[in-house]
Coordinates of C-alpha atoms in Angstrom, one line a residue:
Chain T
M108 CA -64.2 -50.8 -138.9
D109 CA -65.0 -53.4 -141.4
S110 CA -61.8 -55.4 -141.3
T111 CA -63.8 -58.5 -140.5
D112 CA -65.8 -58.0 -143.7
N113 CA -62.8 -58.9 -145.9
T114 CA -62.8 -62.7 -145.9
T115 CA -59.8 -64.4 -147.4
E116 CA -61.4 -65.9 -150.4
T117 CA -61.3 -62.7 -152.5
A118 CA -58.1 -61.4 -151.1
P119 CA -55.8 -61.2 -154.1
G120 CA -52.6 -61.3 -152.1
G121 CA -52.7 -64.9 -150.8
P122 CA -52.3 -67.4 -153.6
A123 CA -49.4 -68.9 -151.6
G124 CA -49.5 -72.1 -149.7
D125 CA -51.1 -71.0 -146.4
A126 CA -54.3 -73.0 -146.4
P127 CA -57.4 -70.9 -145.8
A128 CA -58.7 -71.4 -142.2
P129 CA -61.7 -73.8 -142.2
R130 CA -64.7 -71.6 -142.4
S131 CA -66.7 -71.9 -139.2
R132 CA -70.3 -72.8 -139.3
W133 CA -71.2 -69.3 -138.1
A134 CA -69.4 -67.8 -141.1
A135 CA -71.5 -69.8 -143.4
V136 CA -74.8 -69.1 -141.6
Q137 CA -74.2 -65.5 -140.6
P138 CA -75.1 -63.8 -143.9
W139 CA -78.5 -65.6 -143.9
V140 CA -79.1 -64.7 -140.3
T141 CA -78.4 -61.1 -141.1
L142 CA -80.7 -61.2 -144.1
A143 CA -83.5 -62.6 -141.9
A144 CA -82.9 -59.9 -139.3
R145 CA -82.9 -57.2 -142.0
V146 CA -86.1 -58.4 -143.5
A147 CA -87.8 -58.9 -140.1
L148 CA -86.8 -55.4 -138.9
A149 CA -87.9 -53.9 -142.2
G150 CA -91.3 -55.5 -141.8
I151 CA -91.6 -54.4 -138.2
L152 CA -90.6 -50.9 -138.9
G153 CA -92.7 -50.6 -142.0
Y154 CA -95.8 -51.9 -140.2
A155 CA -95.1 -49.6 -137.2
A156 CA -94.9 -46.6 -139.5
Y157 CA -98.1 -47.5 -141.4
S158 CA -100.1 -48.2 -138.2
K159 CA -99.2 -44.9 -136.7
L160 CA -101.1 -43.0 -139.4
P161 CA -102.9 -40.7 -139.8
V162 CA -100.4 -38.3 -138.4
A163 CA -103.0 -36.6 -136.3
L164 CA -103.2 -39.8 -134.2
S165 CA -99.4 -40.3 -134.3
I166 CA -99.1 -36.8 -132.7
Q167 CA -101.7 -37.8 -130.1
S168 CA -99.6 -40.8 -129.2
V169 CA -96.5 -38.6 -128.7
E170 CA -98.6 -36.1 -126.7
A171 CA -99.7 -38.9 -124.3
Y172 CA -96.1 -39.2 -123.0
D173 CA -96.5 -35.6 -121.7
L174 CA -92.8 -34.9 -122.3
F175 CA -92.7 -32.1 -124.8
P176 CA -94.5 -28.9 -125.7
D177 CA -97.1 -29.1 -128.5
P178 CA -95.0 -28.0 -131.4
V179 CA -92.3 -30.6 -130.5
N180 CA -95.0 -33.3 -130.2
E181 CA -96.3 -32.3 -133.6
F182 CA -92.8 -32.5 -135.1
I183 CA -92.1 -35.9 -133.6
G184 CA -95.5 -37.2 -134.4
I185 CA -95.1 -36.4 -138.1
T186 CA -91.4 -37.4 -138.4
L187 CA -91.4 -40.6 -136.5
P188 CA -93.4 -42.7 -138.9
L189 CA -91.4 -41.3 -141.8
L190 CA -88.1 -42.2 -140.1
E191 CA -89.4 -45.7 -139.4
F192 CA -90.4 -46.1 -143.0
A193 CA -87.0 -44.8 -144.3
L194 CA -85.1 -47.2 -142.1
A195 CA -87.4 -50.0 -143.2
L196 CA -86.6 -49.2 -146.8
L197 CA -82.8 -49.1 -146.2
L198 CA -82.9 -52.4 -144.3
L199 CA -85.0 -54.1 -147.0
V200 CA -82.8 -53.2 -149.9
G201 CA -79.6 -53.5 -147.8
L202 CA -78.2 -50.0 -148.3
A203 CA -75.7 -48.8 -145.7
T204 CA -76.8 -51.9 -143.8
R205 CA -74.5 -51.4 -140.8
Y206 CA -75.5 -47.8 -140.3
A207 CA -79.2 -48.5 -140.8
G208 CA -78.9 -51.2 -138.2
A209 CA -77.2 -48.8 -135.8
A210 CA -79.8 -46.2 -136.3
T211 CA -82.6 -48.7 -135.7
G212 CA -80.9 -49.9 -132.5
L213 CA -80.6 -46.3 -131.3
L214 CA -84.3 -45.7 -132.1
M215 CA -85.2 -48.7 -130.0
L216 CA -83.1 -47.4 -127.1
V217 CA -85.0 -44.1 -127.3
F218 CA -88.3 -45.9 -127.4
I219 CA -87.4 -48.0 -124.3
A220 CA -86.3 -44.8 -122.5
G221 CA -89.7 -43.2 -123.4
I222 CA -91.7 -46.2 -122.1
V223 CA -89.6 -46.4 -118.9
S224 CA -90.2 -42.7 -118.3
A225 CA -94.0 -43.2 -118.8
W226 CA -93.9 -46.1 -116.5
A227 CA -91.9 -44.4 -113.8
R228 CA -94.2 -41.4 -113.8
G229 CA -97.2 -43.7 -113.4
L230 CA -98.9 -42.6 -116.6
N231 CA -101.7 -44.9 -118.0
I232 CA -101.0 -44.9 -121.7
D233 CA -100.6 -47.2 -124.6
C234 CA -97.0 -46.9 -125.9
G235 CA -98.3 -46.1 -129.4
C236 CA -95.6 -48.4 -130.8
F237 CA -98.0 -50.0 -133.2
G238 CA -101.2 -48.2 -134.0
T239 CA -102.6 -45.4 -132.0
G240 CA -101.4 -44.7 -128.5
G241 CA -102.9 -42.5 -125.9
P242 CA -104.6 -43.0 -122.5
V243 CA -105.9 -46.4 -121.4
A244 CA -107.6 -47.5 -118.3
P245 CA -105.4 -48.0 -115.2
G246 CA -104.3 -51.6 -115.2
E247 CA -104.5 -51.9 -119.0
T248 CA -100.9 -50.7 -119.5
A249 CA -98.4 -53.2 -120.9
Y250 CA -95.1 -51.4 -120.3
G251 CA -93.2 -54.6 -119.4
V252 CA -94.2 -56.4 -122.6
D253 CA -93.5 -53.3 -124.7
I254 CA -90.0 -53.0 -123.3
A255 CA -89.3 -56.7 -123.7
R256 CA -90.5 -56.5 -127.3
D257 CA -88.3 -53.5 -128.0
I258 CA -85.3 -55.3 -126.5
G259 CA -85.9 -58.1 -128.9
F260 CA -85.9 -55.6 -131.8
L261 CA -82.8 -54.1 -130.4
A262 CA -81.1 -57.5 -130.6
L263 CA -82.1 -57.8 -134.2
A264 CA -80.7 -54.4 -134.9
G265 CA -77.5 -55.4 -133.1
I266 CA -77.1 -58.4 -135.4
V267 CA -77.4 -56.3 -138.4
M268 CA -75.0 -53.7 -137.1
V269 CA -72.3 -56.1 -136.0
W270 CA -72.5 -58.5 -139.0
P271 CA -73.7 -56.3 -141.9
R272 CA -72.6 -58.9 -144.5
S273 CA -75.7 -60.4 -146.2
P274 CA -76.9 -61.6 -149.6
L275 CA -79.4 -59.7 -151.6
S276 CA -78.2 -56.2 -150.7
L277 CA -77.2 -53.1 -152.5
D278 CA -74.2 -52.9 -150.3
R279 CA -72.9 -56.2 -151.8
F280 CA -73.6 -54.8 -155.2
A281 CA -71.4 -51.9 -154.4
G282 CA -68.6 -54.2 -153.3
L283 CA -69.1 -53.6 -149.6
Y284 CA -69.2 -56.3 -146.9
R285 CA -68.3 -59.1 -149.2
Chain V
M216 CA -37.1 -65.0 -161.0
S217 CA -34.7 -62.3 -160.1
K218 CA -34.8 -60.5 -156.8
A219 CA -35.6 -57.3 -158.5
A220 CA -38.5 -58.9 -160.4
R221 CA -39.9 -60.4 -157.3
R222 CA -39.7 -57.0 -155.5
E223 CA -41.4 -55.4 -158.5
A224 CA -44.2 -58.0 -158.4
R225 CA -44.7 -57.5 -154.7
E226 CA -44.8 -53.8 -155.2
R227 CA -47.4 -54.2 -158.0
I228 CA -49.6 -56.4 -155.8
K229 CA -49.3 -53.8 -153.0
Q230 CA -50.4 -51.1 -155.3
Q231 CA -53.3 -53.2 -156.6
R232 CA -54.4 -53.7 -153.0
L233 CA -54.2 -50.1 -152.2
A234 CA -56.2 -49.2 -155.2
E235 CA -58.8 -51.7 -154.3
E236 CA -58.9 -50.4 -150.8
R237 CA -59.4 -46.9 -152.1
K238 CA -62.2 -48.0 -154.3
R239 CA -63.9 -49.8 -151.5
K240 CA -63.6 -46.7 -149.3
R241 CA -65.0 -44.6 -152.1
N242 CA -67.9 -47.0 -152.6
K243 CA -68.6 -47.0 -148.9
I244 CA -68.9 -43.2 -148.9
L245 CA -71.1 -43.3 -151.9
V246 CA -73.4 -45.9 -150.3
I247 CA -73.6 -44.0 -147.0
G248 CA -74.2 -40.8 -149.0
A249 CA -77.0 -42.5 -151.0
A250 CA -78.6 -43.7 -147.7
V251 CA -78.5 -40.3 -146.2
V252 CA -80.1 -38.8 -149.3
V253 CA -82.9 -41.4 -149.2
V254 CA -83.6 -40.7 -145.6
A255 CA -83.5 -37.0 -146.1
L256 CA -85.9 -37.2 -149.1
I257 CA -88.4 -39.3 -147.2
L258 CA -88.3 -37.2 -144.1
G259 CA -88.3 -33.8 -145.9
G260 CA -90.8 -34.7 -148.5
G261 CA -93.0 -36.6 -146.1
Y262 CA -93.0 -33.8 -143.6
F263 CA -93.9 -31.3 -146.2
W264 CA -96.7 -33.5 -147.5
F265 CA -98.2 -34.2 -144.1
A266 CA -97.7 -30.8 -142.6
S267 CA -99.3 -29.1 -145.6
D268 CA -102.4 -31.3 -145.2
R269 CA -103.0 -30.0 -141.7
D270 CA -104.9 -26.8 -140.8
G271 CA -102.0 -25.8 -138.6
G272 CA -103.2 -22.9 -136.5
D273 CA -106.3 -20.9 -136.5
T274 CA -107.0 -19.1 -139.8
E275 CA -109.4 -16.4 -138.9
I276 CA -112.5 -16.6 -141.1
A277 CA -115.9 -15.1 -140.9
L278 CA -118.1 -17.8 -139.5
P279 CA -121.5 -18.5 -141.0
P280 CA -124.5 -18.4 -138.6
Q281 CA -124.6 -21.0 -135.9
T282 CA -128.0 -22.4 -134.8
L283 CA -128.6 -23.9 -131.4
Q284 CA -130.7 -27.1 -131.6
Q285 CA -133.3 -28.4 -129.1
D286 CA -130.9 -31.2 -128.0
G287 CA -128.1 -28.7 -127.2
S288 CA -126.1 -29.4 -130.4
V289 CA -125.1 -26.6 -132.8
V290 CA -125.4 -26.4 -136.6
L291 CA -122.9 -24.2 -138.4
A292 CA -124.1 -23.4 -141.9
K293 CA -124.5 -20.7 -144.5
E294 CA -128.0 -19.4 -144.8
G295 CA -130.1 -21.8 -146.8
A296 CA -127.2 -24.1 -147.6
Q297 CA -128.1 -27.4 -149.3
A298 CA -124.9 -29.4 -148.6
P299 CA -123.6 -32.6 -147.1
V300 CA -124.1 -32.8 -143.3
V301 CA -120.9 -33.4 -141.3
E302 CA -121.8 -34.5 -137.7
V303 CA -118.9 -34.2 -135.3
Y304 CA -119.3 -36.1 -132.0
A305 CA -116.5 -35.1 -129.6
D306 CA -115.7 -35.0 -125.9
F307 CA -113.7 -31.9 -124.8
Q308 CA -111.4 -34.1 -122.7
C309 CA -110.6 -36.6 -125.5
P310 CA -107.1 -36.3 -126.9
A311 CA -108.0 -37.7 -130.3
C312 CA -110.8 -35.1 -130.6
K313 CA -108.2 -32.4 -130.0
Q314 CA -106.1 -33.9 -132.8
F315 CA -109.1 -34.0 -135.1
E316 CA -109.9 -30.3 -134.3
T317 CA -106.3 -29.3 -134.9
A318 CA -106.0 -31.3 -138.2
S319 CA -109.4 -30.6 -139.6
G320 CA -111.4 -28.1 -137.5
S321 CA -110.8 -25.0 -139.6
T322 CA -111.3 -26.8 -142.8
L323 CA -114.8 -27.7 -141.6
Q324 CA -115.4 -24.1 -140.7
Q325 CA -114.2 -22.9 -144.1
M326 CA -116.4 -25.4 -145.9
A327 CA -119.4 -24.3 -143.8
A328 CA -118.6 -20.7 -144.6
A329 CA -118.5 -21.4 -148.3
G330 CA -121.8 -23.3 -148.1
E331 CA -120.0 -26.6 -149.1
A332 CA -120.9 -28.3 -145.9
V333 CA -123.4 -28.1 -143.0
V334 CA -121.4 -28.8 -139.9
H335 CA -123.3 -30.2 -136.9
Y336 CA -121.4 -30.0 -133.6
R337 CA -122.6 -32.6 -131.2
P338 CA -120.7 -32.5 -127.9
V339 CA -121.0 -35.7 -125.8
S340 CA -119.3 -37.0 -122.6
I341 CA -117.9 -40.5 -122.9
F342 CA -115.9 -39.9 -119.7
A343 CA -118.7 -39.2 -117.2
L344 CA -118.0 -42.3 -115.1
Q345 CA -114.2 -42.0 -115.3
P346 CA -112.2 -41.0 -112.2
D347 CA -112.0 -37.3 -111.4
P348 CA -110.6 -35.1 -112.9
I349 CA -111.2 -36.8 -116.3
S350 CA -114.9 -36.9 -115.6
T351 CA -115.3 -33.4 -114.2
N352 CA -113.2 -31.9 -117.0
S353 CA -115.3 -33.6 -119.6
L354 CA -118.6 -32.5 -118.1
R355 CA -117.6 -29.0 -117.0
G356 CA -116.1 -28.4 -120.5
A357 CA -119.2 -29.6 -122.3
A358 CA -121.6 -27.7 -120.1
A359 CA -119.6 -24.5 -120.5
A360 CA -119.6 -24.9 -124.3
R361 CA -123.4 -25.4 -124.1
A362 CA -123.6 -22.1 -122.1
A363 CA -121.6 -20.5 -124.8
A364 CA -124.1 -21.7 -127.4
D365 CA -126.8 -19.7 -125.6
A366 CA -124.7 -16.7 -126.4
G367 CA -124.3 -17.8 -130.0
K368 CA -120.5 -18.4 -129.6
Y369 CA -120.4 -22.2 -129.4
V370 CA -118.0 -22.6 -132.3
E371 CA -115.5 -20.1 -131.1
Y372 CA -115.6 -21.5 -127.6
N373 CA -115.2 -25.1 -129.0
D374 CA -111.9 -24.0 -130.6
I375 CA -110.7 -22.4 -127.4
L376 CA -111.5 -25.4 -125.2
F377 CA -109.7 -27.8 -127.5
E378 CA -106.6 -25.5 -127.6
N379 CA -106.6 -25.6 -123.8
Q380 CA -107.4 -29.2 -123.4
P381 CA -106.0 -30.6 -120.1
V382 CA -103.7 -33.6 -120.3
E383 CA -105.8 -36.6 -119.5
G384 CA -105.8 -37.2 -115.8
R385 CA -104.7 -33.7 -114.9
P386 CA -106.9 -31.0 -113.5
G387 CA -108.0 -28.4 -116.1
F388 CA -110.9 -26.3 -117.5
A389 CA -110.8 -24.3 -114.2
V390 CA -114.0 -22.3 -113.7
E391 CA -112.1 -19.0 -113.8
D392 CA -110.5 -20.1 -117.1
L393 CA -113.8 -21.2 -118.5
K394 CA -115.3 -17.7 -117.8
K395 CA -112.2 -15.9 -119.2
W396 CA -112.4 -17.9 -122.4
G397 CA -116.0 -16.9 -122.7
E398 CA -114.9 -13.3 -122.8
E399 CA -112.2 -14.2 -125.4
A400 CA -114.9 -15.8 -127.5
G401 CA -116.8 -12.5 -127.3
I402 CA -119.5 -13.4 -124.8
T403 CA -120.7 -10.4 -122.8
D404 CA -123.9 -11.6 -121.2
P405 CA -123.2 -12.1 -117.5
A406 CA -125.6 -15.1 -117.6
F407 CA -122.7 -17.1 -119.1
A408 CA -120.5 -16.8 -116.1
E409 CA -123.4 -17.6 -113.7
R410 CA -124.2 -20.7 -115.7
V411 CA -120.6 -21.9 -115.8
D412 CA -120.5 -21.6 -112.0
A413 CA -123.8 -23.5 -111.6
E414 CA -122.9 -26.2 -114.0
A415 CA -119.4 -26.7 -112.5
A416 CA -121.0 -27.3 -109.2
V417 CA -123.3 -29.9 -110.8
A418 CA -120.5 -31.6 -112.6
E419 CA -118.5 -31.7 -109.3
R420 CA -121.4 -33.2 -107.4
F421 CA -122.1 -35.7 -110.1
A422 CA -118.6 -37.0 -110.6
K423 CA -117.4 -36.9 -107.0
E424 CA -120.4 -37.9 -104.9
Y425 CA -123.4 -39.0 -106.9
A426 CA -121.8 -41.3 -109.5
P427 CA -119.4 -43.2 -107.3
A428 CA -122.1 -44.0 -104.8
L429 CA -124.5 -44.9 -107.6
V430 CA -121.9 -47.2 -109.3
Q431 CA -121.0 -48.8 -106.0
D432 CA -124.6 -49.6 -105.4
A433 CA -125.2 -50.8 -108.9
Q434 CA -122.3 -53.2 -108.6
Q435 CA -124.2 -55.0 -105.9
Q436 CA -126.8 -56.0 -108.4
M437 CA -125.1 -55.9 -111.8
S438 CA -121.9 -57.0 -113.3
D439 CA -119.3 -54.4 -114.2
Q440 CA -119.9 -55.4 -117.8
Q441 CA -123.6 -54.7 -117.5
I442 CA -123.0 -51.3 -115.9
G443 CA -120.4 -50.5 -118.5
A444 CA -122.8 -51.3 -121.4
M445 CA -125.5 -49.2 -119.9
P446 CA -126.0 -45.6 -121.1
V447 CA -125.3 -43.3 -118.2
T448 CA -128.8 -41.9 -118.3
D449 CA -130.2 -45.5 -117.9
L450 CA -128.0 -45.9 -114.9
I451 CA -129.3 -42.7 -113.5
A452 CA -132.9 -43.9 -114.1
W453 CA -132.0 -47.1 -112.2
G454 CA -130.6 -45.0 -109.4
D455 CA -133.8 -43.0 -109.1
E456 CA -135.6 -46.2 -108.4
N457 CA -133.0 -47.3 -105.9
G458 CA -132.6 -44.4 -103.7
H459 CA -130.2 -42.2 -105.6
D460 CA -132.0 -38.9 -106.2
S461 CA -130.9 -37.3 -109.4
S462 CA -133.1 -34.3 -109.2
F463 CA -130.0 -32.0 -108.9
L464 CA -129.4 -32.9 -112.6
D465 CA -132.8 -31.7 -113.8
D466 CA -132.6 -29.0 -116.4
T467 CA -128.8 -28.8 -116.3
Y468 CA -126.5 -28.8 -119.3
V469 CA -124.6 -31.7 -117.6
Q470 CA -127.8 -33.7 -117.9
Q471 CA -128.2 -32.6 -121.5
V472 CA -124.8 -33.8 -122.6
L473 CA -125.3 -37.1 -120.9
Q474 CA -128.6 -37.4 -122.8
A475 CA -126.8 -36.5 -126.0
T476 CA -124.4 -39.3 -125.3
T477 CA -127.2 -41.8 -124.8
D478 CA -129.0 -40.5 -127.9
V479 CA -126.0 -41.0 -130.3
N480 CA -125.7 -44.6 -129.2
A481 CA -129.3 -45.2 -130.0
R482 CA -129.2 -43.2 -133.2
Y483 CA -126.6 -45.3 -135.0
S484 CA -126.2 -49.1 -135.0
G485 CA -124.4 -51.8 -136.9
A486 CA -121.6 -50.7 -139.1
Q487 CA -122.5 -47.1 -138.4
A488 CA -122.5 -47.5 -134.6
F489 CA -121.0 -44.7 -132.5
S490 CA -117.6 -45.9 -131.4
G491 CA -116.2 -43.4 -129.1
T492 CA -114.9 -40.0 -129.9
P493 CA -114.2 -38.4 -132.2
T494 CA -116.8 -40.0 -134.5
V495 CA -117.7 -38.0 -137.6
Y496 CA -120.6 -38.9 -139.8
L497 CA -121.0 -37.6 -143.3
N498 CA -124.7 -37.8 -144.2
G499 CA -125.0 -40.5 -141.6
Q500 CA -122.1 -42.6 -142.8
K501 CA -119.2 -43.0 -140.4
M502 CA -116.0 -41.5 -141.7
G503 CA -112.6 -43.2 -141.5
D504 CA -109.1 -41.9 -141.2
E505 CA -109.7 -39.4 -144.1
M506 CA -111.3 -37.2 -141.6
Y507 CA -108.0 -36.4 -140.1
S508 CA -106.6 -34.6 -143.1
A509 CA -107.8 -31.4 -144.7
S510 CA -107.7 -32.9 -148.2
G511 CA -109.3 -36.2 -147.2
L512 CA -112.2 -34.4 -145.6
R513 CA -112.7 -32.0 -148.5
D514 CA -112.7 -34.8 -151.0
A515 CA -115.2 -36.9 -149.0
V516 CA -117.5 -33.9 -148.6
A517 CA -117.2 -32.9 -152.2
A518 CA -118.2 -36.4 -153.3
A519 CA -121.3 -36.5 -151.1
G520 CA -124.8 -35.1 -151.9
P521 CA -126.9 -32.7 -149.7
G522 CA -128.0 -34.1 -146.4
E523 CA -130.6 -33.5 -143.7
V524 CA -129.8 -32.2 -140.2
Q525 CA -131.1 -34.8 -137.7
S526 CA -132.3 -32.3 -135.1
E527 CA -134.7 -29.4 -134.8
P528 CA -133.5 -25.9 -134.2
L529 CA -134.5 -24.3 -130.9
E530 CA -136.9 -21.6 -132.0
S531 CA -136.2 -19.0 -129.4
G532 CA -132.7 -18.0 -128.5
D533 CA -133.6 -18.0 -124.8
G534 CA -131.6 -20.6 -122.9
A535 CA -134.2 -20.9 -120.2
E536 CA -136.7 -22.2 -122.6
A537 CA -134.2 -24.6 -124.0
E538 CA -134.4 -26.3 -120.7
E539 CA -138.1 -26.5 -120.6
D540 CA -138.3 -28.9 -123.5
G541 CA -134.8 -30.1 -122.8
D542 CA -136.0 -33.5 -121.7
G543 CA -138.6 -33.8 -124.4
G544 CA -136.2 -32.3 -126.9
G545 CA -133.7 -35.1 -126.3
K546 CA -136.3 -37.6 -127.4
K547 CA -138.1 -35.5 -129.9
D548 CA -134.7 -35.0 -131.5
G549 CA -134.7 -38.3 -133.3
D550 CA -138.0 -39.5 -134.6
A551 CA -136.1 -41.8 -136.8
A552 CA -133.7 -42.5 -134.0
E553 CA -136.5 -43.7 -131.8
D554 CA -137.5 -46.4 -134.2
E555 CA -133.9 -47.4 -134.4
N556 CA -133.7 -47.4 -130.7
E557 CA -135.4 -50.8 -130.5
D558 CA -132.8 -52.8 -132.4
A559 CA -129.9 -50.7 -131.3
S560 CA -128.3 -53.3 -129.0
A561 CA -124.8 -52.0 -129.7
S562 CA -122.8 -51.5 -126.6
P563 CA -123.3 -47.9 -125.9
E564 CA -120.5 -46.6 -123.7
A565 CA -117.8 -47.0 -126.2
K566 CA -114.3 -46.5 -124.9
E567 CA -112.3 -43.9 -126.5

């Protein structure tokens, strides 16, 4: 899976004459791109988690989607900000970067599906992505913008998942993705 | 270098590589394991923390006496309690109010029972001019709760209504249900069911016929912004002068809850201004997010001194007399409020 992570420079087997392939510009830039994506996602998720509190209002945001029975809404409402916070932490310190990126991308897909379903059913709600959701006046919905934003976040998560190699990460400390 | 030596060197390098590969694999498993543990700790610990700070369900407690006030609000307090006053302004159709009740409702009742707080329930309707069924649900619910207060069962009824809150925009609080819930709350007086029927008809007429026509007419002469900033009772007064007879509202609980909504906007201004529902005041100071957790609420109340209830009790328990001074009561209710009234320019019809 991470065969691409092993760049030739540290490979012990190749002291022989074959000249190392000239490193592309992307190879030089990529770790910093990933670092930026990691930190940005961590900030976004951390803020999203914080702004959903108190959990009573986070539960209300979930309820507004009118998808689940109350106990499930309560479970999601409490768990979601915690999950966002946990992923933010992993991305910030760079622990299991690839998997944290994948999980974040998956979460974004779930969010997009939820917003699409609210839109399709003609609900008038705030997505509750940041801050408190719940009903809004007809015409005050912003589903298109919300989905576009989540697609942007999905792209960031994709970068982290596909190119997990980045400086300032615990993964690197543990010898992964060098 | 001999052939054998070369083979040996190659073999050694291969072994080295394999060892490194194994080490990398092991580290990867360790890293993923560590990440899983971190996530599990945050989710598990956080869930436990948040869930334990919620009331979660209805713990049955012996309620202290509840006293109906002249303005239709209800005070829940232990006999002779000198304690901080917690004023709860809520709309029965407002989802955040339901969350507040779920998270903190029984904590409030427990504190009232223990004499640690005086809880002042002040139902309002911020949705009166919203499209049906949001408006009718809000008004019908509030009027039924007021009828339950006549029977001394406001607090019990309040809890049942929030448990059964309709999803916003969906029909709910059906008249038959409202009556059935009255029985569940322990109301036996047949006057309750009669009142619920009568008030439901008023709410229906208000929200479906009277208000749309009134707003349409008002829009000819005022901007939507002006209308939105106007207390509904002011709009009704404007209507009376412009051919929209509101006499069907006289002496109804629908009218009383509309008046209560106007009054709270006049009662508080500036930083303390009423800003939609739920708004909770602790001795007149607006509470923040701490009101949504049992511990936050308890700590805030424990740190506050005794307060004064800002309304007068209705002397007789007779509902009919309540209506007599209902109009006057609404104004009498806030001597202090009336003074404030002048400079209260805050936009009254706060959105949720």
